[in-house]
CSV table of C-alpha atoms and ligand atoms in Angstrom, one decimal:
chain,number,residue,atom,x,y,z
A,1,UNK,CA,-13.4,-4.1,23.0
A,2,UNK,CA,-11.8,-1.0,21.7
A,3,UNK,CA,-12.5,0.3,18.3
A,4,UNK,CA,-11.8,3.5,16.4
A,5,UNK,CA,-15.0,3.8,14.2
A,6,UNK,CA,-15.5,6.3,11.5
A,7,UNK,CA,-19.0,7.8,12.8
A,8,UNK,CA,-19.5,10.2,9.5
A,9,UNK,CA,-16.8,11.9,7.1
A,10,UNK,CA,-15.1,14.2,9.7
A,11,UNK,CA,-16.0,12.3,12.6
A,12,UNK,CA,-14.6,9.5,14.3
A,13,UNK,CA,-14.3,7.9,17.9
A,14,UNK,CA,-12.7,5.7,20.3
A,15,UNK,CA,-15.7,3.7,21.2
A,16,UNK,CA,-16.6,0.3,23.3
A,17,UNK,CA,-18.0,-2.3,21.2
A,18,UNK,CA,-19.0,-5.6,21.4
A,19,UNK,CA,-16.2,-8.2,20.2
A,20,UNK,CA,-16.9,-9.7,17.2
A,21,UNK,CA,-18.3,-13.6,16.7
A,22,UNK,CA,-16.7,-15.4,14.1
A,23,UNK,CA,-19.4,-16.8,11.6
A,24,UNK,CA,-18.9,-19.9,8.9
A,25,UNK,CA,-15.1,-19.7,7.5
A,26,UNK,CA,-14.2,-16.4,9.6
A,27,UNK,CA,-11.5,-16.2,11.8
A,28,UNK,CA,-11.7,-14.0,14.8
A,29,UNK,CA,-8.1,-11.8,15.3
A,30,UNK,CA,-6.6,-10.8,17.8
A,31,UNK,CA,-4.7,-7.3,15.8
A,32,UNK,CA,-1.4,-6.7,16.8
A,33,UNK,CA,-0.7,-3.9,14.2
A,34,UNK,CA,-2.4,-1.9,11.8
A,35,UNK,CA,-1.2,0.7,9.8
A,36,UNK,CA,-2.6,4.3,9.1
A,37,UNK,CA,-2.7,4.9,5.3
A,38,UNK,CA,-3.4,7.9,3.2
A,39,UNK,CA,-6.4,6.4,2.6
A,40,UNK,CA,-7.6,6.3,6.5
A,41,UNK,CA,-7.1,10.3,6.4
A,42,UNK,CA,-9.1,10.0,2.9
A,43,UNK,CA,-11.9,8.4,4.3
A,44,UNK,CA,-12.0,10.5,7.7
A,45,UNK,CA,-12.3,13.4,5.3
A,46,UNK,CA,-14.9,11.7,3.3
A,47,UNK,CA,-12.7,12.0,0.2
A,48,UNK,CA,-12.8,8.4,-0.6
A,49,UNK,CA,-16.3,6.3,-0.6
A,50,UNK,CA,-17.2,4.5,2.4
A,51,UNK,CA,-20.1,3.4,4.2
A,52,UNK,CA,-19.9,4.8,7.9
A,53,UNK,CA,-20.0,3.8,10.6
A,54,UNK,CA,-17.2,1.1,11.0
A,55,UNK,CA,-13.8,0.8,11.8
A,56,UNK,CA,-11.3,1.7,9.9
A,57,UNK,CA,-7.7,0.1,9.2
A,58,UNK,CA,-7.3,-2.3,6.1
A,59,UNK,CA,-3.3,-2.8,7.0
A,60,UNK,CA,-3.5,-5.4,9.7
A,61,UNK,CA,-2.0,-8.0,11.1
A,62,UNK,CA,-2.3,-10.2,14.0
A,63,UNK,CA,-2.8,-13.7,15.9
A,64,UNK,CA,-6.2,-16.3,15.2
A,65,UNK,CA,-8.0,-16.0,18.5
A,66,UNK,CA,-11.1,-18.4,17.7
A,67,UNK,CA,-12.2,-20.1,14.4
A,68,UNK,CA,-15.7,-20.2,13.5
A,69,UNK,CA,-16.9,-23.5,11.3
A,70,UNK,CA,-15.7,-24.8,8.0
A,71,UNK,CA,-12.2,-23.9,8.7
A,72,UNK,CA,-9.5,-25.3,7.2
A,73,UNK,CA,-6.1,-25.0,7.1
A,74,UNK,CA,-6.0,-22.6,9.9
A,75,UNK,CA,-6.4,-22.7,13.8
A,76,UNK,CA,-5.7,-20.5,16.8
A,77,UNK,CA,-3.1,-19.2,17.6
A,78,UNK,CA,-1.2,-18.6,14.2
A,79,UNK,CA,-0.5,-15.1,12.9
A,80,UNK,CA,-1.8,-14.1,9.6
A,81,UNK,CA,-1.9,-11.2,7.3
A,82,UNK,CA,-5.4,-10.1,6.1
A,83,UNK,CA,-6.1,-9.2,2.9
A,84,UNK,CA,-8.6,-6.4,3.0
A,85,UNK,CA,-9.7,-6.3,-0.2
A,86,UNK,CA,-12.7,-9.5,-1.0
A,87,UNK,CA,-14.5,-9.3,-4.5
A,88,UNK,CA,-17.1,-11.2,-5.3
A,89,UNK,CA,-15.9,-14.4,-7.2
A,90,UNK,CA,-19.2,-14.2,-9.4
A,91,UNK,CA,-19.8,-11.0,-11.2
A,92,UNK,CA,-18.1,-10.7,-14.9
A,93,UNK,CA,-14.8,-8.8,-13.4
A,94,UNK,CA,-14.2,-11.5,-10.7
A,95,UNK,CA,-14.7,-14.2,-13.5
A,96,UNK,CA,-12.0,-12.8,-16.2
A,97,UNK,CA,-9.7,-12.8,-13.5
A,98,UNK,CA,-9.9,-9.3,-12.8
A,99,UNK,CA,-10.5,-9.5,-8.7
A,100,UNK,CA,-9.3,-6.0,-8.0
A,101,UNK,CA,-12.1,-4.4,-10.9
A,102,UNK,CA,-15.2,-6.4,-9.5
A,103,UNK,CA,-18.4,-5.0,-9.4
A,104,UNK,CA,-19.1,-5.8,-5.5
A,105,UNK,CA,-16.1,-5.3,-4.0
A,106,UNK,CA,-15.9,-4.7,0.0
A,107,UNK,CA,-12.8,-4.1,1.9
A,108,UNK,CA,-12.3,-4.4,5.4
A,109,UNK,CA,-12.0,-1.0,6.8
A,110,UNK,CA,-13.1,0.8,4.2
A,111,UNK,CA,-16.6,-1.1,3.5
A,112,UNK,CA,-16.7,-3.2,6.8
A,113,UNK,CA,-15.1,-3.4,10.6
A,114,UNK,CA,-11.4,-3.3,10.2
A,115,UNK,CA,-7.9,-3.2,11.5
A,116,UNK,CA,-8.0,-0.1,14.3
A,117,UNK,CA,-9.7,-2.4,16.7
A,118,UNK,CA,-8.4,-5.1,19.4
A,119,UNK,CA,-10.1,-7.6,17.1
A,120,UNK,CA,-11.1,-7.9,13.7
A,121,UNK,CA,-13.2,-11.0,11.8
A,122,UNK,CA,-11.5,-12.1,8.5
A,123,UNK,CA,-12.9,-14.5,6.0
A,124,UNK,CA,-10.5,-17.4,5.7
A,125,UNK,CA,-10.1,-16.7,2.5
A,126,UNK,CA,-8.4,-12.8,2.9
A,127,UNK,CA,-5.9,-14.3,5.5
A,128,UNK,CA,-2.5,-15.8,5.0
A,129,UNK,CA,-0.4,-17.2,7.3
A,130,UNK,CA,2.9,-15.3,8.6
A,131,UNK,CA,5.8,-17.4,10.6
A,132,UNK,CA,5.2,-17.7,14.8
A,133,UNK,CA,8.9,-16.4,15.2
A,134,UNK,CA,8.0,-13.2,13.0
A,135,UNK,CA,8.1,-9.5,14.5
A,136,UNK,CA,4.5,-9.0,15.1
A,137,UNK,CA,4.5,-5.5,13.7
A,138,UNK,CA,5.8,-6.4,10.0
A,139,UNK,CA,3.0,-8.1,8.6
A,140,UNK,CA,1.3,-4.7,9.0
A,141,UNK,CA,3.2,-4.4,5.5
A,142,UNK,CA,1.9,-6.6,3.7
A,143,UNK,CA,-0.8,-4.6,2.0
A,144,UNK,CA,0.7,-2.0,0.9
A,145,UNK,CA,4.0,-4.5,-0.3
A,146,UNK,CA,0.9,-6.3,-2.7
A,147,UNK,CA,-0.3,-3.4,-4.2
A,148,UNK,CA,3.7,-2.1,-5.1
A,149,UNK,CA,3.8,-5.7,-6.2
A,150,UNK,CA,1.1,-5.6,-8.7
A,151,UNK,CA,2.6,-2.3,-10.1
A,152,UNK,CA,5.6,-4.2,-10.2
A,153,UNK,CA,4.6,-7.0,-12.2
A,154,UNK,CA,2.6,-4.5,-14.6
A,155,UNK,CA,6.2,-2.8,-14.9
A,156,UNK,CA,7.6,-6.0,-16.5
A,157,UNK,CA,11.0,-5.2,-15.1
A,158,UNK,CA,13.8,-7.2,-16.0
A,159,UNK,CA,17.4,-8.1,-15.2
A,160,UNK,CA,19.4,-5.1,-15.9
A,161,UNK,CA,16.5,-2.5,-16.3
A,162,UNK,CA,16.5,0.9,-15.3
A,163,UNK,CA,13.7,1.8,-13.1
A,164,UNK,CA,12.8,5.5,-12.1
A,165,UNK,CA,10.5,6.4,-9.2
A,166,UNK,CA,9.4,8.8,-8.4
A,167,UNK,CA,7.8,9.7,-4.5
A,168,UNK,CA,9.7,8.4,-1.5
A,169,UNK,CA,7.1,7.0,1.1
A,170,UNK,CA,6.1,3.7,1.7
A,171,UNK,CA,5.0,2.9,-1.3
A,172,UNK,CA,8.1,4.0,-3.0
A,173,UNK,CA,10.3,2.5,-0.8
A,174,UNK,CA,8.6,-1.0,-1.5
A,175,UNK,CA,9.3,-0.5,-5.2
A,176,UNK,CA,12.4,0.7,-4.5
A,177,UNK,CA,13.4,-2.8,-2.6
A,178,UNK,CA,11.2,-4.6,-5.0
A,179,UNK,CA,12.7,-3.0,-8.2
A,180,UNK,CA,15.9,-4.5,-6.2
A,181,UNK,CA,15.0,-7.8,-6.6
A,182,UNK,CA,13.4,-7.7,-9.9
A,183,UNK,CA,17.0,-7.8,-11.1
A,184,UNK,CA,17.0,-3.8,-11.9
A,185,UNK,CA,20.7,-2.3,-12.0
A,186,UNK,CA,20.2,1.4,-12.0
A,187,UNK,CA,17.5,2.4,-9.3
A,188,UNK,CA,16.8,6.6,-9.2
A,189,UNK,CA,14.4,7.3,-6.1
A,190,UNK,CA,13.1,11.3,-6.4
A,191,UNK,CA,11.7,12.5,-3.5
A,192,UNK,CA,12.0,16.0,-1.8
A,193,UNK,CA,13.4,14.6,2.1
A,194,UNK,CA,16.6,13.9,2.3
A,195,UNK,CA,15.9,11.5,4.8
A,196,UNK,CA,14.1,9.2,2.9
A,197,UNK,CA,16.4,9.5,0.1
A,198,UNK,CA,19.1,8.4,2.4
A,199,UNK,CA,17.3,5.6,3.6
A,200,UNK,CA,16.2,5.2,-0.2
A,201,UNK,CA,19.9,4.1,-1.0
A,202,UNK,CA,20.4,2.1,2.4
A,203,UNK,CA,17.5,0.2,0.7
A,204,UNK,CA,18.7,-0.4,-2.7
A,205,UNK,CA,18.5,2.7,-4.7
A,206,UNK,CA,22.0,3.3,-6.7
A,207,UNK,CA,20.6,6.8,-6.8
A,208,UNK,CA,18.8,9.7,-5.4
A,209,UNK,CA,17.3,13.1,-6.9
A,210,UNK,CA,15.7,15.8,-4.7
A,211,UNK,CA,12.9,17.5,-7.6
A,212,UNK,CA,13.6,20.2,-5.8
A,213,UNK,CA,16.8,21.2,-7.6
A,214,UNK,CA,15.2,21.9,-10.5
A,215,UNK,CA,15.8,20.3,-14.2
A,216,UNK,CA,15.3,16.5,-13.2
A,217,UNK,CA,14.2,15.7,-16.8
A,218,UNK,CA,17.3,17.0,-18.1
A,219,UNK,CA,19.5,15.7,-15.1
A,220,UNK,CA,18.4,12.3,-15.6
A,221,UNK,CA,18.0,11.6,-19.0
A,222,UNK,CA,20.4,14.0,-20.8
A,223,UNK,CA,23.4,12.4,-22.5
A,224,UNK,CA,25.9,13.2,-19.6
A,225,UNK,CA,22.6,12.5,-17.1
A,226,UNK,CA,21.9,9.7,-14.2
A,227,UNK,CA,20.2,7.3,-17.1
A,228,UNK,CA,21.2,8.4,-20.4
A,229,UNK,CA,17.8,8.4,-22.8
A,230,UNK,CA,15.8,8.0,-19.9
A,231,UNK,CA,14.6,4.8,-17.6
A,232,UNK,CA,13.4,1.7,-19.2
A,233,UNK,CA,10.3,1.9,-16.8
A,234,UNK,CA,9.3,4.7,-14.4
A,235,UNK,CA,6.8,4.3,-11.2
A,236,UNK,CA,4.6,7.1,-10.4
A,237,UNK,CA,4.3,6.4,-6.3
A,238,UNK,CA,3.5,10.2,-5.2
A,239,UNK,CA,-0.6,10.7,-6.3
A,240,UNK,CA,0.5,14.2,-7.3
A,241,UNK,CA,-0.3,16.1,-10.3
A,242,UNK,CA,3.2,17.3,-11.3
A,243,UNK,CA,5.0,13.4,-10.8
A,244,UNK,CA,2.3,12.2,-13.0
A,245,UNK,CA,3.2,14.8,-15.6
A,246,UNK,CA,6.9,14.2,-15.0
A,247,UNK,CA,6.3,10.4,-15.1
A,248,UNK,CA,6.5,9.9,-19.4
A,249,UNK,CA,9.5,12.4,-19.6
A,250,UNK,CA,11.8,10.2,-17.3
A,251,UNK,CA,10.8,7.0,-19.6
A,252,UNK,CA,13.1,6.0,-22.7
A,253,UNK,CA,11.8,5.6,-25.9
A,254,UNK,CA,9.8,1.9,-25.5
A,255,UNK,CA,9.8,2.5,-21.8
A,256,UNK,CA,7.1,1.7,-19.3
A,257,UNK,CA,5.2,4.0,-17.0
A,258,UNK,CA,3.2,2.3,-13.7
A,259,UNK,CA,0.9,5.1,-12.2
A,260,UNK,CA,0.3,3.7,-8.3
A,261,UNK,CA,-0.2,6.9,-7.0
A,262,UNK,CA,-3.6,7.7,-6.8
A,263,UNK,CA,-4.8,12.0,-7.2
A,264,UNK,CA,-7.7,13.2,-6.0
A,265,UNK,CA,-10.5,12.4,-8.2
A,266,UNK,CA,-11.4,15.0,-10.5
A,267,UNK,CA,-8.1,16.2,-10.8
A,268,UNK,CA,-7.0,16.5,-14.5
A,269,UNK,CA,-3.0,16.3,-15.9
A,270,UNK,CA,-1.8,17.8,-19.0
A,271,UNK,CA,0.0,14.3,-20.8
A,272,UNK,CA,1.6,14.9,-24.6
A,273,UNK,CA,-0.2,12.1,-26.5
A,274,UNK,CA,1.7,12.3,-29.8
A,275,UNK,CA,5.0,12.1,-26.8
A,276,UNK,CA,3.4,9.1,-25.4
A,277,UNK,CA,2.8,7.7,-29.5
A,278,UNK,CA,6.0,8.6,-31.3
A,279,UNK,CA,7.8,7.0,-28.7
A,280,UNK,CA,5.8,4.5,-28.0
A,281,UNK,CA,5.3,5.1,-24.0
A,282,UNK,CA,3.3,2.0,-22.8
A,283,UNK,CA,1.6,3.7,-19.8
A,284,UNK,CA,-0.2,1.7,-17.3
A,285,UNK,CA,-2.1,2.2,-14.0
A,286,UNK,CA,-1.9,-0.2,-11.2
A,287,UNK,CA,-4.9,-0.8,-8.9
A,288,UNK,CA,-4.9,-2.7,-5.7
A,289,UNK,CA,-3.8,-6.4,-5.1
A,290,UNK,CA,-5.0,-8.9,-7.1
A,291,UNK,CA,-3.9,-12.1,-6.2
A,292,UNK,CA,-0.3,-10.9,-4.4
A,293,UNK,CA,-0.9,-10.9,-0.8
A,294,UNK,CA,0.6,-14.5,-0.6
A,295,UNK,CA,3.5,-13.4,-2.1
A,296,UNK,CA,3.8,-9.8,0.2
A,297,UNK,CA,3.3,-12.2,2.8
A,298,UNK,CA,6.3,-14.6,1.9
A,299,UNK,CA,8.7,-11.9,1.2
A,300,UNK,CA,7.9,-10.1,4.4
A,301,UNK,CA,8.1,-13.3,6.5
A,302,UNK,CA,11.8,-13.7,4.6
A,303,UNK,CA,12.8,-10.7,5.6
A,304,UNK,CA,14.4,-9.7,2.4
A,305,UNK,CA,11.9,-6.5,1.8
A,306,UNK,CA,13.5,-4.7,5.0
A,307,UNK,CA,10.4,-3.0,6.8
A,308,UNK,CA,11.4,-2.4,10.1
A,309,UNK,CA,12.8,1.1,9.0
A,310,UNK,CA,9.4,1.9,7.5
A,311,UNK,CA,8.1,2.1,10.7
A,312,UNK,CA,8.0,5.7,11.9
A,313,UNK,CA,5.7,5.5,15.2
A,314,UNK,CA,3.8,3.1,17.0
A,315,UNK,CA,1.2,4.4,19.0
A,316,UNK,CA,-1.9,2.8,21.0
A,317,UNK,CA,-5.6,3.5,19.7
A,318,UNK,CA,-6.4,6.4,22.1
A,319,UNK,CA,-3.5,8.3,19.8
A,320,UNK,CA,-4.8,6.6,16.4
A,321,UNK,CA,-7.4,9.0,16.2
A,322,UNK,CA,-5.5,13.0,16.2
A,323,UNK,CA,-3.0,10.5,13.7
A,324,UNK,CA,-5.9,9.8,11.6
A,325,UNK,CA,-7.6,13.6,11.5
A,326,UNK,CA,-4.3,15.1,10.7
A,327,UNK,CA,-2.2,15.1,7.5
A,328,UNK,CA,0.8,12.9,8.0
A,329,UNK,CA,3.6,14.5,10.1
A,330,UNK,CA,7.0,15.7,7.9
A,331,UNK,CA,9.4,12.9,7.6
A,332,UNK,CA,6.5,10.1,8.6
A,333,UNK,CA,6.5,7.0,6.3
A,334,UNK,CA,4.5,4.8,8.4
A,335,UNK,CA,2.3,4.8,11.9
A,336,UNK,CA,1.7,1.8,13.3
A,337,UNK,CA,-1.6,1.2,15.7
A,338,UNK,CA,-0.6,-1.4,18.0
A,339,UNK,CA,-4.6,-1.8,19.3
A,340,UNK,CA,-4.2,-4.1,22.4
A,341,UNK,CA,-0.6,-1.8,23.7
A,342,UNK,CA,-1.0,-1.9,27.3
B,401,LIG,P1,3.0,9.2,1.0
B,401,LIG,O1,3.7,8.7,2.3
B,401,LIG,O2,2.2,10.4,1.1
B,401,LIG,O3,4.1,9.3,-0.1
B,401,LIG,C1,4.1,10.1,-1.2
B,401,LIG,C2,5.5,10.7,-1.3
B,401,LIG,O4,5.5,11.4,-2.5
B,401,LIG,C3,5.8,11.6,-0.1
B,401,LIG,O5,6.6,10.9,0.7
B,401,LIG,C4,6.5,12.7,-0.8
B,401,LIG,O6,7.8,12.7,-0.3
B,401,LIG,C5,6.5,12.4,-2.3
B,401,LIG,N1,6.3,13.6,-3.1
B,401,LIG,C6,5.3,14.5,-3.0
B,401,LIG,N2,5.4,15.4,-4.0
B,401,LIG,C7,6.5,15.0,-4.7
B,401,LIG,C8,7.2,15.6,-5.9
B,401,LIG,N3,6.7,16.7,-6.4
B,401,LIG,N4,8.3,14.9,-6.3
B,401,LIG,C9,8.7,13.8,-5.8
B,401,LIG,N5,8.1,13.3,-4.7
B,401,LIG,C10,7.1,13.9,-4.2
B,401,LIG,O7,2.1,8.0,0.4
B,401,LIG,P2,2.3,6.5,0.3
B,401,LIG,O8,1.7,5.8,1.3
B,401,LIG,O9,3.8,6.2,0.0
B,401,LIG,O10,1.5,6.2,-1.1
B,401,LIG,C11,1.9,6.8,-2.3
B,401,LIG,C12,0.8,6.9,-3.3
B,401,LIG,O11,0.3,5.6,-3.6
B,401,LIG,C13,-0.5,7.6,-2.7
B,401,LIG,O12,-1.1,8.4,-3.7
B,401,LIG,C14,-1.4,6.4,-2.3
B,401,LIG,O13,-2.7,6.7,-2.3
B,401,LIG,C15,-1.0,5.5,-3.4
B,401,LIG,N6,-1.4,4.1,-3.2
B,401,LIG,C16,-1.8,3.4,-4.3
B,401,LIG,C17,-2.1,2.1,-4.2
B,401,LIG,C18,-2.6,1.3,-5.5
B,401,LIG,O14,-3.2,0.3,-5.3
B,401,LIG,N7,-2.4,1.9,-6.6
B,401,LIG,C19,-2.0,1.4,-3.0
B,401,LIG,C20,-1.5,2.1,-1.9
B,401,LIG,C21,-1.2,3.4,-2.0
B,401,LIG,P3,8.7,14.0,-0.3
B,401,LIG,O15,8.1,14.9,0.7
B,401,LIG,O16,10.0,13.4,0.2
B,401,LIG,O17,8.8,14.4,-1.7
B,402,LIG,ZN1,-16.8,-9.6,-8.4
């Protein structure tokens, strides 16, 4: 079969490779979509850790080909929705609960053979089912909908909150729709394309700021602003130094801030502590996916997180790899790799 393996940072290739068996409680899957994330162009640029070679892609999606034993509950032909992210169950993270911190945690396409191939293997465990009469490319969402739903949860949002957000690409466009159905009333996307903060609003924002205008602090939380005294809980979804910075000003007094987008490591941000005390800022960071892809996976398969307007290209493996080596093309939210297109 056809694979796109990461050979070395800075290297990767189209290669042949033997199609995987499926061992004890693996399914073998047939991908019908994967999505390129930042974190593919990280790893290609050896800016995240890794352990080349392998495949890359940890946003799949796609239909059981072949079981292997001590199955249950699945069987050929189904589509599912792998979660790429399998901790340990046994080390002291895993047993407080805290999957997404443990100590030997692997991910598929990032620590073993992933999604950019025309088959993947995926421990029954990381794979939930998706309906038959589903578009095969959505499930492709579900990974990065799980992460925006932990940051979600840790946002507490409530009926009638204000939510502020701050970055406009897939990941803010999740929260955006998932803010939406948190029960949020005012929703204030920023984000510097006026494309996506079009499509922002067609998805549920009451309101959109481009940062480039200057003064967003004062625009949105000034007396006469967009939210008066500022939002009741504001989600960092850009990974950039001055959003993060931005993030506690946009909050009320009591407010929440979530911080999903992930900066280079290293990088340092100048944060007001006595800001974030005297008015009691509550600010959280939100890592991965613990124990929400079942529920990414429902709201995709009920269609009320809209994803097909997400979906910028689609584009066969041979084209995977020049998507992978370069930054992300202006307006692009998401590149799907369909691996087995014609
Ligand atoms: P993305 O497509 O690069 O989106 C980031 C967006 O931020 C861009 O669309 C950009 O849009 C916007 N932006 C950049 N500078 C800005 C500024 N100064 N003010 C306002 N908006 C700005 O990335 P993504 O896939 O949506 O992911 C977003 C972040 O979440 C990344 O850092 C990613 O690594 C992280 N992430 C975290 C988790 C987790 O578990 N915590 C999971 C998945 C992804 P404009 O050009 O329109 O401004
Ligand atoms: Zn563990």
């Amino acid at each position: 079969m056809k694979a796109v393996r990461l050979e070395a940072a800075g290297q990767i290739n189209l290669c042949d490779v033997d199609k995987p068996r499926p061992g004890p409680g693996d399914l073998l899957v047939r991908v019908e979509a994967c999505g390129i994330c930042g974190t593919d162009r990280h790893l290609f640029n050896g800016e995240f850790p890794s352990e080349p070679p392998l495949t890359l892609g940890h946003e799949f999606t796609g239909i059981v080909e072949e079981i292997g034993r001590d199955i249950t509950g699945f069987r050929e032909g189904i589509r599912i929705t792998g979660d790429p992210n399998i901790a340990c169950g046994h080390c002291d993270q895993c047993r407080r609960g805290r999957v997404n911190l443990c100590r030997n945690l692997q991910a598929i396409g990032i620590s073993r053979d992933g999604g950019f191939a025309q088959y993947v293997i995926v421990p029954q465990n990381q794979a939930f089912v998706l309906p038959d009469d589903l578009n095969p490319l959505y499930g492709a969402f579900c990974e990065p909908l799980a992460c925006c739903l932990h940051g979600v949860d840790l946002a507490e949002i409530r009926t009638g909150s204000s939510v502020a957000i701050l970055g406009g690409g897939v990941i803010g466009l999740l929260v955006v729709q998932l803010a939406r159905l948190a029960g949020a009333t005012d929703i204030l996307l920023i984000t510097r394309s006026a494309e996506k903060r079009r499509l922002a609003e067609s998805l549920g924002a009451t309101a959109t700021v481009d940062p480039n205008d200057g003064g967003i602090i004062e625009r949105i939380t000034a007396p006469d602003g967009l939210l008066p005294g500022g939002a009741d809980v504001v989600i960092e979804c850009a990974g950039v130094a001055g959003t993060v910075e931005q993030a506690p000003a946009l909050a009320r007094h009591g407010g929440t801030v979530v911080i999903l987008g992930v900066m280079p490591q290293g990088e340092k941000v100048s944060i007001e502590p006595f800001d974030l005390l005297f008015r009691e800022i509550r600010l959280v960071s939100s890592f991965l996916n613990p124990f929400t892809h079942k529920r990414a996976a429902d709201l995709v398969a009920s269609g009320r997180i809209k994803v097909e307007p997400l979906i910028s290209r689609r584009i066969g493996l041979n084209e995977a790899m020049e998507a992978i080596r370069n930054p992300a093309r202006a307006g692009e939210i998401r590149t799907l790799v369909l691996p087995n297109l014609g």
